[in-house]
Amino acid sequence: MDPCKIAICPIPAQDSPITTAPTLSRRAPRRFWGWGQLDATLDAREQATVKTMVEQLDVPFTERAVPQVHEFALPAPRVAAPPALAACFSATPLDRLNHCVGKSYADLARMWLRSAPTPPDWVAYPDDEQAVIDILDWAQMHNVAVIPYGGGSSVCGGVEAAVGDSYAGVVSLDLERLNRVLEVDPVSRAARIQAGALGPELQAQLKPHGLTLRHFPQSFEFSTLGGWIVTRAGGHYATQTTHIDDLVESTRLVTPAGVLQTRRLPGSGAGPAPDRMVLGSEGTLGVLTEAWVRVQEPPRFRASASIRFTDYFAAARCVRAMAQSGLNPANCRLLDPLETVFSGVGDGRFAILVLGFESADHPLQAWMERALELVRDHGGVYDADAVAQSLAAQGGDGHRSGAAGAWRDAFLRMPYWRDPAVGLGLIMDTFETATTWDRFEAFYENVKADVGAVIARATGQEALLSCRLTHVYPDGPAPYFTFAARGSADGSVASALAAWRDIKQAANAAVITHGGTCTHHHAVGRDHRSGYEREVPSLFRQMLAAAKQVADPQGIMNPGVLLDPIGRNVGIRGALAPNV
């Protein structure tokens, strides 16, 4: 078969209902049924990579028409929009579909089934913070749940309007119009930025000041500063500033009970830190409208290397030595042999360590030389000429060449590869965690065994289950697992979704049972609540529920994420609910 005709979803014509349905959004149209921009396509190399993955799962190539807006029958809004705010409220089908779910495998599978789960009654696009306050006041008065929405890139059920039957309606509150850099302090190197700014938007506005936030999650193009903060997102650096937590100086949170503004300070010992209550709150306490964040000069010096290991655990021990050395590489991602195939940077014979250093202040020769000593001590092999070229190309794009550059490009494009697979009834998903080094080898083997067994039972075939280490600390790594399987012999998306539910529950249980966390940087949402409730002490969850009752006395803020509001039973809803 012609590789250009594999199941790469065709882009709808310009007169498609997808493009003609009205919207109040001011951003470029996106796929409500997939990842990213509506007009995105896969190049020939990416098509070949998807073809390879699909062939390994013994799935025939057939084109399937992508979902269209007119195929969805959405119920009418259950509540009337507030007259004073009607201009920023939308109930158009496209807006409601775009805010119906996030971008997890299950979210997209349900869209491919033409089944919009619990669409919001309205989508609100406030122009400023006062409009946010007014919307929350109205929602409290009329028993309307509010789902704060940034870029909609949640992969854990964090933005789905699955709130139960005790609310009169649901509003998805989209912060896309609060997207400006408001103030820059070049002396302290900090910036005040509105929460709705997408990664590229804030990056472009900081550039004239010679500064950057230097936080690059995989979803960078389609996620917002506010989303990063309330989900404790992981970013560019594999060591040191691994989470957005490390970059937050102060926050401003609009809650139903009032506005919480914290002070700008480099550090404080004044009791429990208020910002720590906002970080990871996932929209359950209020709406983050802006934050002061720590920025820096862009790096001028870079060096990278791609290292092969025949022994995966020897490679992991090398990474541990690197994490405990104080060298603090910016990139230190270890891909097991199968993960190199998924990423399109290897053939499955070797584990590959993608290693990189960067600095705005100093050359990196000494750091790279010491790191490569550790590599050689653990049996790693690399191209010395390629490393030398990387060091020589300071200020250029040399760090983007070779396997390291190929991995970087693949990392940002991977979500697009999944879209055609979902339509074919394939299951392609990930789960991530963190554990301590003393447990890692047994953890890796046991999690793969437990989840692999459930994949085999749910799908009737052996799993393709791989792992990469995305972030590393002196005391442990963050393993990030990828799995792929054929959902059913007949390519049924519904059967694949049912199998995914079993696999997801097994993954939640396995990482906790074997000594990890239910999530390292993807947040809790609805999908990880079962793991979260096992991991976090019951007393702390009661304390959090009490804090929520103070900030959100009517329980309208993102109910069901992290916890149920006191006095309301939201229960298990969203992607893990048994009904489609």
XYZ file of C-alpha atoms in Angstrom:
580
model
C 0.000 0.000 0.000
C 1.133 3.527 -0.776
C 2.438 4.939 2.549
C 0.763 8.245 1.747
C -2.606 6.498 1.897
C -2.323 4.939 5.296
C -4.920 5.990 7.827
C -3.693 9.554 8.129
C -6.890 11.489 8.679
C -7.729 13.798 5.776
C -8.094 17.479 6.517
C -11.663 18.672 5.902
C -12.267 21.013 2.987
C -12.709 24.704 3.665
C -16.497 24.485 3.368
C -16.634 21.730 5.983
C -19.018 22.237 8.926
C -15.939 22.206 11.147
C -14.716 25.479 9.694
C -18.048 27.190 9.087
C -19.614 26.662 12.514
C -19.536 29.995 14.371
C -17.300 30.525 17.378
C -16.381 33.321 19.759
C -12.819 32.031 19.989
C -10.194 34.394 18.596
C -7.610 31.679 18.111
C -6.876 29.556 15.043
C -9.330 26.667 14.639
C -8.329 23.442 16.351
C -9.425 19.844 16.133
C -12.112 19.054 18.668
C -11.583 15.375 17.796
C -7.773 15.369 17.913
C -4.628 17.230 18.798
C -3.666 20.704 17.718
C -4.448 22.835 14.717
C -7.229 21.873 12.343
C -5.020 22.176 9.262
C -2.093 20.140 10.651
C -0.770 17.288 8.492
C 1.857 14.579 8.841
C 4.882 14.641 6.560
C 6.126 11.521 4.751
C 8.548 10.585 7.531
C 5.869 10.872 10.198
C 3.472 8.842 8.065
C 6.104 6.123 7.831
C 6.564 6.153 11.612
C 2.819 5.804 12.188
C 2.693 3.072 9.560
C 5.426 1.141 11.377
C 3.606 1.385 14.707
C 0.280 0.366 13.182
C 1.828 -2.593 11.347
C 3.320 -3.887 14.595
C -0.223 -4.105 15.936
C -1.459 -6.064 12.894
C -4.084 -3.471 11.967
C -5.171 -3.001 8.337
C -4.909 0.479 6.877
C -8.253 2.074 6.089
C -9.186 5.705 5.913
C -11.894 6.797 8.315
C -13.672 10.101 7.991
C -12.912 12.499 10.801
C -15.797 13.705 12.993
C -17.787 16.718 11.795
C -19.721 19.210 13.897
C -23.054 18.407 12.263
C -22.768 14.745 13.350
C -23.264 15.658 17.016
C -26.691 16.191 18.553
C -26.082 18.508 21.505
C -28.782 19.252 24.072
C -29.952 22.821 24.432
C -28.408 24.843 27.285
C -30.244 24.188 30.539
C -29.744 27.702 31.893
C -29.985 31.156 30.329
C -26.816 33.211 29.911
C -26.624 36.284 32.168
C -27.869 39.279 30.111
C -25.033 41.551 31.264
C -22.447 39.021 30.085
C -24.248 37.609 27.060
C -21.682 39.031 24.624
C -18.968 36.749 25.991
C -21.172 33.624 26.286
C -21.366 31.123 23.437
C -23.481 28.019 22.915
C -22.433 27.306 19.327
C -21.838 23.618 18.624
C -18.165 24.141 17.742
C -17.412 26.036 20.951
C -19.215 23.448 23.062
C -17.474 20.545 21.326
C -14.058 22.177 21.700
C -14.691 22.544 25.447
C -16.374 19.195 25.951
C -13.267 17.225 26.914
C -9.487 17.496 26.961
C -6.987 15.580 24.845
C -6.572 12.199 26.523
C -6.916 9.006 24.501
C -10.380 8.423 25.935
C -11.438 12.009 25.232
C -10.598 11.649 21.568
C -12.038 8.140 21.282
C -15.397 9.397 22.505
C -15.297 12.149 19.895
C -14.494 9.623 17.166
C -17.579 7.732 18.337
C -19.571 10.918 17.679
C -20.600 10.905 21.332
C -19.992 14.220 23.051
C -19.839 13.398 26.761
C -21.525 15.970 29.017
C -20.972 19.079 26.882
C -20.953 22.380 28.784
C -24.138 24.385 28.470
C -22.155 27.521 27.707
C -18.597 28.575 26.949
C -17.646 31.944 28.439
C -14.819 34.114 27.094
C -14.252 36.835 29.711
C -12.375 39.911 28.504
C -10.864 40.774 31.874
C -10.683 39.781 35.511
C -13.850 41.690 36.433
C -15.791 39.558 33.962
C -14.386 36.450 35.678
C -15.625 37.786 39.031
C -19.039 38.539 37.563
C -19.329 35.063 36.048
C -18.497 33.390 39.361
C -21.017 35.591 41.195
C -23.715 34.651 38.672
C -22.780 30.963 38.812
C -23.020 30.852 42.600
C -26.420 32.508 42.515
C -27.803 30.087 39.910
C -26.092 26.822 41.019
C -23.980 26.590 37.851
C -20.710 24.639 37.888
C -17.679 26.415 36.407
C -14.821 24.607 34.649
C -11.747 26.852 34.226
C -10.234 26.253 30.778
C -6.801 27.253 29.508
C -5.574 25.463 26.411
C -7.710 22.358 26.882
C -4.697 20.033 26.672
C -5.559 18.061 29.825
C -4.934 14.315 29.508
C -6.496 13.336 32.836
C -10.095 14.541 32.678
C -9.322 17.943 34.151
C -11.594 20.076 31.953
C -14.509 17.746 31.286
C -17.949 18.987 32.347
C -18.755 15.722 34.171
C -20.155 17.247 37.359
C -23.171 15.121 38.233
C -26.860 15.971 38.485
C -26.905 18.433 41.386
C -26.069 21.486 39.249
C -28.462 23.509 37.109
C -25.843 23.798 34.366
C -22.141 23.964 33.507
C -20.035 26.790 32.057
C -16.580 26.255 30.596
C -14.673 29.443 31.381
C -12.054 29.999 28.661
C -9.267 32.453 29.544
C -7.910 32.906 26.011
C -8.484 36.689 26.087
C -6.384 37.086 29.244
C -3.168 36.401 27.370
C -0.843 39.365 27.889
C 2.491 39.951 29.582
C 1.477 42.830 31.834
C 4.741 43.837 33.450
C 8.431 42.922 33.356
C 10.922 43.441 36.186
C 14.344 43.118 34.476
C 16.237 43.723 37.722
C 14.691 40.781 39.588
C 14.131 38.940 36.296
C 10.425 38.337 36.763
C 7.302 38.975 34.710
C 3.596 39.409 35.502
C 1.649 37.388 32.953
C -2.046 36.706 32.518
C -3.044 33.090 33.016
C -4.585 32.558 29.572
C -1.335 33.150 27.655
C -0.329 30.160 25.556
C 3.324 29.144 25.577
C 4.153 30.780 22.213
C 2.230 33.943 23.170
C 4.133 34.598 26.370
C 7.415 33.602 24.719
C 6.880 36.129 21.904
C 6.022 38.927 24.365
C 9.061 38.253 26.554
C 11.479 38.107 23.616
C 11.768 41.905 23.090
C 12.915 42.123 26.721
C 15.650 39.561 26.067
C 13.997 37.120 28.446
C 12.301 33.738 28.409
C 10.344 31.642 30.903
C 12.188 28.550 29.652
C 9.338 26.189 30.494
C 8.544 23.875 27.609
C 6.089 21.048 28.300
C 5.219 18.804 25.376
C 1.920 20.691 25.092
C 3.741 24.071 24.979
C 1.996 25.243 21.795
C -1.501 24.523 23.144
C -1.291 25.042 26.904
C -1.313 28.145 29.080
C 0.610 29.615 31.972
C -2.439 29.241 34.214
C -2.884 25.642 33.176
C 0.760 24.898 33.930
C 0.486 26.401 37.407
C -2.765 24.783 38.541
C -1.647 21.357 37.258
C 1.985 21.630 38.455
C 3.166 20.955 34.913
C 6.575 19.549 34.076
C 8.687 21.464 31.608
C 11.914 21.604 29.641
C 14.510 20.820 32.268
C 15.181 17.210 33.241
C 16.882 18.397 36.446
C 16.572 21.356 38.834
C 13.597 23.428 37.543
C 11.568 20.409 36.508
C 8.152 21.826 37.423
C 6.452 25.183 36.981
C 6.435 25.308 40.814
C 10.071 26.378 40.708
C 9.273 29.377 38.500
C 6.281 30.832 40.368
C 6.929 33.993 42.406
C 3.333 34.927 43.252
C -0.227 34.180 42.105
C -3.620 35.863 41.833
C -6.649 33.596 42.263
C -10.251 34.708 41.826
C -12.422 32.501 44.048
C -16.178 32.606 44.637
C -15.363 33.991 48.105
C -12.982 36.725 46.939
C -9.564 37.366 45.386
C -6.429 35.739 46.802
C -3.302 37.747 45.873
C 0.016 36.498 47.233
C 3.122 38.617 47.730
C 6.129 38.723 45.403
C 9.020 37.212 47.335
C 12.065 35.104 46.418
C 11.332 32.946 49.441
C 9.601 33.060 52.795
C 9.345 31.094 56.009
C 6.035 32.671 57.015
C 3.955 29.585 57.613
C 2.498 27.337 54.886
C 2.991 29.126 51.558
C -0.291 30.398 50.015
C 1.042 29.788 46.503
C 1.375 26.113 47.377
C -2.389 26.001 47.814
C -2.850 27.426 44.317
C -0.248 25.178 42.667
C -1.954 21.926 41.734
C -5.440 23.153 42.699
C -6.745 22.283 39.210
C -9.501 24.879 39.184
C -11.187 23.504 42.298
C -10.619 26.627 44.425
C -11.015 29.386 41.866
C -9.720 30.843 38.615
C -6.063 31.797 38.353
C -6.016 35.089 36.414
C -2.327 36.054 36.544
C 1.010 35.253 38.127
C 4.469 36.669 38.605
C 6.986 34.137 37.284
C 10.770 33.944 37.298
C 12.284 34.498 33.858
C 15.828 34.286 32.548
C 18.041 35.126 29.610
C 17.869 32.660 26.711
C 20.732 30.166 26.613
C 23.745 31.100 24.460
C 25.754 27.943 25.034
C 24.455 24.460 24.287
C 25.867 20.985 24.000
C 24.148 17.685 23.330
C 24.926 14.015 22.882
C 23.074 10.848 21.977
C 24.369 7.803 23.820
C 23.628 4.122 23.183
C 23.513 1.412 25.858
C 23.024 -2.304 25.381
C 22.089 -2.718 29.071
C 19.061 -0.625 30.033
C 19.609 -0.818 33.782
C 23.267 0.134 33.339
C 21.978 3.165 31.468
C 19.624 3.932 34.366
C 22.523 3.708 36.803
C 24.420 6.151 34.590
C 21.460 8.541 34.777
C 21.408 8.181 38.566
C 25.114 9.063 38.702
C 24.411 12.071 36.498
C 21.528 13.216 38.713
C 23.667 12.893 41.847
C 26.769 14.527 40.340
C 25.653 18.147 40.551
C 26.163 18.602 36.811
C 22.444 19.349 36.366
C 21.984 18.625 32.655
C 19.066 20.400 31.015
C 18.130 17.216 29.178
C 18.746 13.737 30.544
C 16.062 11.535 29.028
C 16.598 7.812 28.867
C 14.568 5.861 26.298
C 14.321 2.096 26.662
C 14.796 0.119 23.418
C 11.126 0.003 22.426
C 10.637 3.677 23.257
C 13.293 4.550 20.664
C 11.024 2.945 18.047
C 7.941 4.843 19.244
C 9.973 8.066 19.104
C 11.374 7.332 15.661
C 15.010 7.632 16.818
C 16.057 3.975 17.041
C 15.393 0.424 15.908
C 14.827 -1.222 19.289
C 18.316 -2.703 19.698
C 19.649 -0.142 22.167
C 18.519 2.133 24.932
C 19.303 5.761 24.085
C 20.184 8.541 26.495
C 19.461 12.031 25.141
C 21.814 14.303 27.058
C 22.033 18.080 26.866
C 23.487 21.078 28.662
C 22.664 24.750 28.192
C 23.672 28.050 29.763
C 23.222 31.770 29.213
C 26.462 32.427 31.089
C 29.314 30.031 30.346
C 30.703 27.478 27.867
C 29.878 23.859 28.632
C 33.011 21.902 27.702
C 33.861 20.900 31.277
C 30.311 19.825 32.092
C 29.989 17.684 28.979
C 33.425 16.119 29.428
C 32.618 15.041 32.988
C 29.210 13.725 31.933
C 30.802 11.622 29.203
C 33.226 10.172 31.740
C 30.187 8.906 33.652
C 28.746 7.579 30.394
C 31.911 5.600 29.623
C 32.022 4.265 33.192
C 28.588 2.701 32.611
C 29.220 1.250 29.153
C 27.645 3.979 27.031
C 28.769 4.576 23.433
C 28.526 7.886 21.568
C 29.825 9.702 18.508
C 32.693 11.874 19.750
C 32.776 13.915 16.531
C 29.068 14.756 16.845
C 29.593 15.912 20.444
C 32.549 18.047 19.372
C 30.442 19.633 16.625
C 27.708 20.339 19.158
C 30.171 22.100 21.448
C 31.655 24.060 18.553
C 28.287 25.288 17.296
C 27.591 27.621 20.211
C 24.743 29.999 19.524
C 23.605 28.042 16.475
C 21.296 25.122 15.830
C 23.866 22.356 16.139
C 22.114 21.035 19.235
C 19.127 20.207 17.009
C 21.062 17.834 14.769
C 21.502 14.083 15.027
C 19.494 11.745 17.242
C 19.108 14.354 19.988
C 17.517 16.777 17.555
C 15.376 14.047 16.034
C 14.110 13.110 19.487
C 13.235 16.746 20.228
C 11.257 17.098 17.013
C 9.482 13.781 17.564
C 8.676 14.707 21.169
C 6.735 17.795 20.071
C 4.975 16.021 17.190
C 4.009 12.751 18.908
C 0.474 13.866 19.860
C -0.350 14.368 16.176
C 0.696 10.779 15.419
C -1.989 9.444 17.720
C -4.993 10.935 15.906
C -5.188 8.486 12.980
C -4.559 5.560 15.333
C -7.551 6.482 17.496
C -9.821 6.432 14.459
C -8.595 2.925 13.598
C -9.552 1.538 16.994
C -5.973 1.397 18.245
C -5.078 2.235 21.822
C -2.065 4.545 22.099
C -1.601 6.222 25.445
C 0.836 7.038 28.223
C 1.036 7.196 31.989
C 3.766 8.795 34.053
C 4.971 8.537 37.618
C 8.021 8.946 39.862
C 9.756 6.659 42.323
C 13.024 6.453 44.256
C 16.220 5.007 42.809
C 16.351 2.118 45.280
C 12.997 0.897 43.946
C 13.421 1.740 40.268
C 14.563 -1.533 38.714
C 11.884 -3.614 40.456
C 9.345 -0.832 39.846
C 10.051 -0.827 36.107
C 9.735 -4.592 35.813
C 6.653 -4.917 38.029
C 4.677 -2.064 36.492
C 5.369 -3.383 33.002
C 4.318 -6.871 34.090
C 1.102 -5.757 35.814
C -0.047 -3.383 33.096
C 1.116 -5.698 30.321
C -0.975 -8.530 31.733
C -4.096 -6.347 31.787
C -3.439 -5.155 28.230
C -3.193 -8.773 27.082
C -6.386 -9.698 28.920
C -8.322 -6.641 27.706
C -7.204 -6.772 24.076
C -6.258 -10.411 23.484
C -2.750 -9.549 22.336
C 0.697 -8.923 23.735
C 1.296 -5.341 24.710
C 3.770 -2.916 23.234
C 4.797 -1.179 26.448
C 7.824 1.110 26.617
C 9.334 3.619 29.036
C 11.433 6.764 29.078
C 12.774 8.741 32.007
C 11.628 12.322 31.483
C 12.930 14.004 34.650
C 15.582 12.843 37.115
C 16.367 13.830 40.683
C 19.174 12.862 43.028
C 16.723 10.572 44.835
C 14.768 9.131 41.905
C 13.540 9.241 38.302
C 10.197 10.015 36.668
C 9.367 7.024 34.423
C 6.960 7.802 31.590
C 5.337 4.705 30.062
C 3.881 4.443 26.555
C 1.626 1.588 25.482
C -0.004 0.594 22.232
C -2.422 -2.207 21.449
C -5.128 -3.163 19.002
C -8.411 -2.473 20.751
C -10.314 -5.211 18.935
C -10.026 -7.417 15.884
C -12.691 -5.461 13.985
C -11.206 -2.011 14.632
C -14.088 -0.927 16.869
C -13.361 2.342 18.668
C -15.985 1.455 21.300
C -14.228 -1.843 22.084
C -10.891 -0.062 22.269
C -12.307 2.490 24.698
C -13.697 -0.261 26.939
C -10.285 -1.963 26.964
C -8.564 1.346 27.692
C -10.672 1.792 30.835
C -9.393 -1.510 32.237
C -5.813 -0.616 31.323
C -6.031 2.848 32.859
C -7.365 1.506 36.148
C -4.576 -1.081 36.176
C -1.936 1.590 35.547
C -3.341 3.759 38.359
C -3.128 0.799 40.721
C 0.274 -0.475 39.579
C 2.236 2.730 40.050
C 0.864 3.194 43.572
C 1.216 -0.477 44.563
C 4.878 -0.592 43.560
C 5.906 2.634 45.263
C 5.317 5.459 42.788
C 3.030 8.455 42.484
C -0.230 8.477 40.542
C 1.124 11.372 38.467
C 4.415 13.244 38.216
C 3.278 16.123 35.996
C -0.038 15.296 34.278
C -2.177 16.313 37.273
C -4.994 14.344 38.923
C -8.183 15.449 37.190
C -10.860 12.779 37.255
C -8.878 9.959 35.689
C -6.240 9.715 38.435
C -8.498 10.190 41.445
C -8.393 6.518 42.414
C -4.604 6.682 42.671
C -4.649 10.086 44.324
C -6.983 8.895 47.065
C -4.632 5.990 47.836
C -1.509 8.146 47.715
C -2.551 11.217 49.709
C -3.402 10.845 53.415
C -7.101 10.961 54.206
C -6.540 13.702 56.792
C -4.934 15.950 54.173
C -7.833 15.391 51.774
C -10.203 16.471 54.547
C -8.080 19.582 55.101
C -8.206 20.354 51.367
C -11.989 19.850 51.309
C -12.323 22.301 54.202
C -10.201 24.878 52.383
C -12.361 24.425 49.284
C -15.503 25.021 51.328
C -14.091 28.369 52.486
C -13.007 29.509 49.009
C -15.941 27.929 47.164
C -18.847 27.621 49.620
C -21.369 26.503 46.972
C -18.985 23.912 45.503
C -19.250 25.215 41.946
C -15.559 25.106 40.956
C -14.606 22.106 38.803
C -16.505 19.580 40.928
C -15.157 16.024 40.819
C -11.555 17.003 40.115
C -9.291 16.080 43.057
C -12.304 15.668 45.342
C -16.061 16.070 45.637
C -17.293 19.309 47.223
C -18.600 18.847 50.751
C -22.308 18.045 50.595
C -22.247 16.974 46.926
C -21.698 13.497 45.527
C -20.165 13.774 42.089
C -18.869 10.215 42.065
C -16.878 8.471 39.328
C -17.584 10.320 36.119
C -15.784 11.257 32.953
C -13.617 8.939 30.881
C -13.527 6.148 33.474
C -17.302 5.985 33.853
C -18.647 2.733 32.378
C -20.926 4.424 29.830
C -19.567 5.995 26.643
